[in-house]
Amino acid sequence: MRPWAGCLVALSSAAVASCSPVQSALSPEGDKAQNIAMLFWFFTAVCVAVWLIVMVLLAIALFRRRPTGATPMLSGDSDRERRVGTIVSGGIAATVAVLIVLTVASFLTNKGFAGAPDLALTIKISGHQWWWQAEYQAHDPSRRFDTANELHIPAGQQVRLQFESPDVIHSFWVPNLAGKQDLIPGRTTQLVLMAAKPGVYRGQCAEYCGAQHAHMAMFVVAEQPDRFARWFNAQINSARAPRTAELRNGETVFMTHACATCHTIGGTDAGGQVGPDLTHFGSRMTIAAGTLPNTLGNLEGWISDPQRAKPYTRMPSVALQGSDLLAVSQYLESLK
Ligand code: CUA
């Protein structure tokens, strides 16, 4: 690709990104993201101003008429040497001043991100190749639960996210709400974020973590506090017991195949810890960390051949016949 074509692509991508509120640091919807966006525009304004000044000075230097035959720095013109010395010193001083201002602005923006001490909601997030595990913490063990790839938070409230990684380095990034935070094996890191208003905000792993790094997305669903409380109270419950013969059949298929050794379904014998907790799988928007919309057809396709949608995923193909595949998919979709 020619350099100018690359610039055009970069510019148009930036324009598209700035118009899309779904996943864009330029559409801030939380206090942290707002500060980062302000810092971005401040940096941009300063850099544009510096660039314009340099271009104007360059144009003056190029097009100014000079006396013919002069050899500027060898002429022994002490006045001129003094003038040049002043200009160079001024340029260095201006550069240092700009760098100091940008550094201080950056530092002040970062300083504002130090966590608030007491928050009502803490969610422990583990990054796995390639999905997000979310454990909602509570003093009362009966109010803790585990979910995946979709965080629900109350709008307008600061929420503490604590990060760990059992495998490689990942990075949690929901651009509309906050900056990036790395998940580092052997360390606990944290981020406090807030969504100013209800909405669905897409996030993306921002640190290359293997073949399916790009398919390691998550959604943050910010809801009015009463709606969030309803969601929370539904998530605490065990899985809904199957109500029809077909769903009961689906549950049996799940329990008697490899599914139950990798996944947990609360209130059943399935207690696997390898893959996402599926207790309320049917209430989630996507399958496989944002890879597919959560529909019955997509779920059947995913279970029968996960490598097709997400090559190298740890999810194995489970040999299921047509009616068993449909039954287990319907059972999982019924887990609201
Ligand atoms: Cu996880 Cu990239």
XYZ file of C-alpha atoms and ligand atoms in Angstrom:
338
model
C 0.000 0.000 0.000
C 1.299 3.477 -0.813
C 1.967 5.765 2.176
C -0.814 8.204 1.219
C -3.305 5.321 0.938
C -2.265 4.186 4.429
C -2.923 7.697 5.746
C -6.340 7.765 4.094
C -7.259 4.405 5.655
C -6.027 5.583 9.072
C -7.963 8.860 8.782
C -11.190 7.176 7.653
C -10.878 4.556 10.419
C -10.439 7.366 12.934
C -13.500 9.135 11.499
C -15.587 5.947 11.671
C -14.350 5.206 15.199
C -15.251 8.685 16.358
C -18.788 8.278 14.984
C -19.387 4.886 16.597
C -20.432 5.098 20.222
C -20.296 1.294 20.697
C -16.539 1.021 21.232
C -14.768 4.327 21.002
C -12.494 6.269 23.316
C -13.764 9.407 21.554
C -17.329 8.862 22.824
C -16.675 8.907 26.570
C -19.560 7.696 28.748
C -17.794 7.623 32.106
C -15.630 9.978 34.179
C -12.338 8.156 33.492
C -12.990 7.988 29.760
C -13.980 11.673 29.801
C -10.623 12.610 31.350
C -8.751 10.464 28.836
C -10.666 12.004 25.919
C -9.892 15.506 27.220
C -6.211 14.573 27.506
C -6.301 13.191 23.958
C -7.787 16.392 22.539
C -5.346 18.516 24.551
C -2.373 16.516 23.171
C -3.852 16.749 19.673
C -4.320 20.538 19.920
C -0.774 21.078 21.229
C 0.737 18.817 18.553
C -1.259 20.517 15.778
C -0.147 23.939 17.027
C 3.513 22.817 17.152
C 3.243 21.316 13.668
C 1.680 24.497 12.236
C 4.360 26.715 13.815
C 7.142 24.473 12.477
C 5.579 24.460 8.977
C 5.248 28.261 8.950
C 8.877 28.708 10.084
C 10.013 26.177 7.491
C 8.133 28.035 4.759
C 9.699 31.333 5.853
C 13.181 29.760 5.868
C 12.669 28.242 2.421
C 11.187 31.223 0.631
C 12.910 34.192 2.276
C 15.225 36.072 -0.043
C 18.896 35.886 0.893
C 21.728 38.162 -0.185
C 23.409 36.415 -3.113
C 26.786 34.791 -2.545
C 26.650 34.965 1.251
C 28.151 32.107 3.369
C 25.996 32.585 6.452
C 27.879 30.977 9.368
C 31.360 31.710 8.073
C 30.863 35.402 7.590
C 32.000 36.340 11.090
C 28.804 38.368 11.529
C 28.571 38.372 15.329
C 25.112 40.019 15.321
C 23.755 37.248 13.180
C 25.405 34.572 15.320
C 23.793 36.056 18.413
C 20.402 36.080 16.688
C 20.753 32.440 15.623
C 21.859 31.489 19.152
C 18.762 33.170 20.618
C 16.467 31.362 18.158
C 18.000 27.932 18.927
C 17.848 28.535 22.704
C 14.228 29.726 22.373
C 13.375 26.598 20.365
C 14.912 24.309 23.008
C 13.151 26.167 25.844
C 9.788 25.979 24.029
C 10.256 22.230 23.389
C 11.101 21.559 27.043
C 8.141 23.679 28.200
C 5.720 21.803 25.906
C 7.054 18.427 27.098
C 6.685 19.474 30.754
C 3.114 20.684 30.202
C 2.156 17.412 28.422
C 3.830 15.300 31.119
C 2.047 17.166 33.935
C -1.322 16.908 32.128
C -0.770 13.178 31.624
C 0.277 12.705 35.274
C -2.747 14.609 36.605
C -5.118 12.551 34.419
C -3.540 9.296 35.679
C -3.578 10.439 39.299
C -7.347 10.803 39.155
C -7.607 7.048 38.442
C -6.412 5.907 41.889
C -9.149 3.679 43.297
C -11.877 4.918 45.603
C -11.570 3.192 49.036
C -15.069 1.817 49.714
C -17.237 0.718 46.856
C -20.478 -1.245 46.951
C -19.571 -3.536 44.090
C -16.339 -5.418 43.394
C -15.986 -7.804 40.473
C -13.000 -10.114 40.141
C -12.127 -10.573 36.488
C -9.838 -13.299 35.195
C -8.543 -13.275 31.658
C -8.400 -16.674 29.993
C -7.370 -17.670 26.489
C -9.821 -16.432 25.160
C -12.660 -15.338 27.385
C -13.398 -13.267 30.487
C -14.461 -14.778 33.791
C -16.331 -12.407 36.112
C -16.844 -13.269 39.788
C -19.160 -10.884 41.600
C -17.847 -10.504 45.139
C -19.944 -10.161 48.303
C -19.352 -10.583 52.046
C -22.293 -12.986 52.124
C -21.173 -16.097 50.182
C -24.763 -16.780 49.075
C -24.667 -13.513 47.119
C -21.550 -14.355 45.100
C -21.824 -15.671 41.603
C -19.775 -16.343 38.529
C -20.491 -15.273 34.957
C -18.567 -14.671 31.751
C -17.963 -12.187 28.947
C -20.756 -9.848 30.030
C -20.578 -7.491 33.000
C -23.662 -5.803 34.337
C -23.077 -2.717 36.468
C -25.352 -0.064 37.964
C -25.179 3.176 35.952
C -23.843 6.213 37.789
C -21.913 4.175 40.390
C -18.189 3.556 40.696
C -17.410 -0.169 40.452
C -14.137 -1.831 41.408
C -12.709 -4.389 38.997
C -9.920 -6.644 40.277
C -7.892 -8.421 37.636
C -5.980 -11.670 37.594
C -4.725 -13.898 34.829
C -4.067 -17.624 35.111
C -2.364 -17.900 31.716
C -0.814 -14.996 29.789
C -0.991 -11.197 29.884
C -4.328 -9.773 28.726
C -5.575 -6.203 28.850
C -9.076 -5.121 29.807
C -10.264 -2.174 27.737
C -13.742 -0.715 27.460
C -12.840 2.517 25.650
C -16.137 4.315 26.323
C -15.716 3.865 30.076
C -12.032 3.805 31.038
C -8.452 3.263 29.966
C -6.660 -0.047 29.594
C -5.626 -2.240 32.512
C -3.301 -5.199 32.073
C -4.064 -8.597 33.624
C -0.699 -10.019 34.659
C -0.122 -13.625 35.812
C 0.872 -13.678 39.492
C -0.296 -10.139 40.196
C -3.578 -8.507 41.103
C -4.322 -5.223 39.383
C -7.422 -3.097 39.567
C -9.470 -0.451 37.870
C -12.382 1.629 39.119
C -14.871 2.539 36.432
C -18.258 4.117 36.076
C -20.823 4.388 33.306
C -22.553 7.753 33.538
C -25.721 6.477 31.878
C -27.344 3.147 30.972
C -26.052 1.524 27.812
C -24.144 -1.396 26.344
C -20.422 -0.769 25.980
C -18.191 -3.120 24.065
C -14.771 -3.981 25.390
C -11.863 -5.794 23.844
C -8.715 -7.503 25.060
C -6.011 -4.981 24.208
C -2.865 -7.080 24.666
C -1.985 -9.740 22.121
C -2.596 -13.025 23.942
C -2.597 -15.701 21.258
C -4.455 -16.865 18.186
C -7.922 -15.687 19.262
C -6.914 -12.393 20.888
C -9.228 -10.558 18.485
C -12.166 -12.741 19.575
C -11.707 -11.894 23.234
C -14.408 -9.276 23.629
C -16.750 -8.470 26.454
C -19.780 -6.259 26.973
C -20.464 -3.959 29.886
C -24.192 -3.488 30.369
C -24.874 -0.431 32.531
C -28.406 -0.409 33.925
C -30.592 1.706 36.184
C -29.936 0.550 39.785
C -33.326 -1.197 40.184
C -32.889 -3.073 36.923
C -29.353 -4.016 37.889
C -30.632 -5.301 41.269
C -33.159 -7.517 39.446
C -30.413 -8.910 37.196
C -28.131 -9.448 40.204
C -30.821 -11.296 42.180
C -31.576 -13.515 39.183
C -27.880 -14.373 38.748
C -27.536 -15.495 42.382
C -30.132 -18.207 41.824
C -29.331 -21.727 40.712
C -30.126 -22.643 37.144
C -33.756 -22.950 36.143
C -34.863 -26.613 36.265
C -35.916 -27.944 32.847
C -39.697 -27.797 32.456
C -40.341 -29.937 29.406
C -39.302 -33.460 28.420
C -37.132 -32.036 25.636
C -35.298 -29.689 27.992
C -34.864 -32.514 30.520
C -33.360 -34.553 27.706
C -31.033 -31.637 26.910
C -29.920 -31.502 30.535
C -29.181 -35.252 30.485
C -27.148 -34.873 27.293
C -25.152 -32.060 28.917
C -24.482 -34.072 32.093
C -23.502 -37.294 30.303
C -21.100 -35.741 27.780
C -17.845 -33.807 28.117
C -19.777 -30.532 28.682
C -20.206 -31.085 32.426
C -16.506 -31.717 33.033
C -15.566 -28.245 31.779
C -18.567 -26.073 32.687
C -20.521 -25.332 35.852
C -24.292 -25.053 35.934
C -25.370 -23.969 39.428
C -27.781 -26.375 41.133
C -26.793 -29.339 38.935
C -24.002 -31.920 39.006
C -22.034 -29.957 36.394
C -19.105 -28.352 38.236
C -16.327 -28.030 35.656
C -13.983 -25.074 36.112
C -12.259 -25.012 32.726
C -14.761 -23.034 30.671
C -17.306 -20.306 31.440
C -20.003 -20.820 34.084
C -23.223 -21.509 32.155
C -25.753 -21.175 34.998
C -27.527 -18.290 33.236
C -26.075 -18.743 29.764
C -29.396 -18.016 28.022
C -29.449 -14.477 29.436
C -26.191 -13.490 27.723
C -25.965 -11.595 24.446
C -23.110 -13.489 22.838
C -21.377 -16.855 22.549
C -17.597 -17.362 22.829
C -16.629 -13.915 24.174
C -18.450 -11.755 21.661
C -17.714 -13.993 18.681
C -21.337 -14.916 17.806
C -24.765 -13.511 18.708
C -26.403 -15.833 21.218
C -29.029 -17.605 19.083
C -30.106 -21.231 19.047
C -28.649 -21.787 15.563
C -25.308 -20.213 16.458
C -25.149 -22.283 19.634
C -25.744 -25.522 17.732
C -23.020 -24.539 15.267
C -20.660 -23.574 18.092
C -21.141 -26.846 20.024
C -20.816 -29.056 16.953
C -17.709 -27.333 15.562
C -16.158 -24.663 17.804
C -12.934 -24.603 15.770
C -14.845 -23.278 12.789
C -15.944 -20.068 14.507
C -12.877 -19.704 16.728
C -9.839 -21.701 15.594
C -7.574 -22.879 18.481
C -10.304 -22.316 21.070
C -9.939 -24.656 24.068
C -13.557 -25.788 23.571
C -13.447 -29.302 22.088
C -15.900 -30.569 19.483
C -18.484 -32.789 21.154
C -19.825 -35.573 18.974
C -23.583 -35.134 19.253
C -26.337 -36.337 16.953
C -28.926 -33.959 15.515
C -31.643 -34.379 18.139
C -29.196 -34.400 21.067
C -27.455 -31.306 19.706
C -30.777 -29.491 19.415
C -31.901 -30.630 22.877
C -28.701 -29.526 24.634
C -28.753 -26.193 22.793
C -32.395 -25.594 23.746
C -31.596 -26.533 27.342
C -28.699 -24.030 27.491
C -30.805 -21.286 25.878
C -33.507 -21.916 28.526
C -31.033 -21.014 31.305
C -32.089 -17.386 31.609
Cu -6.545 -11.668 25.846
Cu -5.642 -10.478 23.977
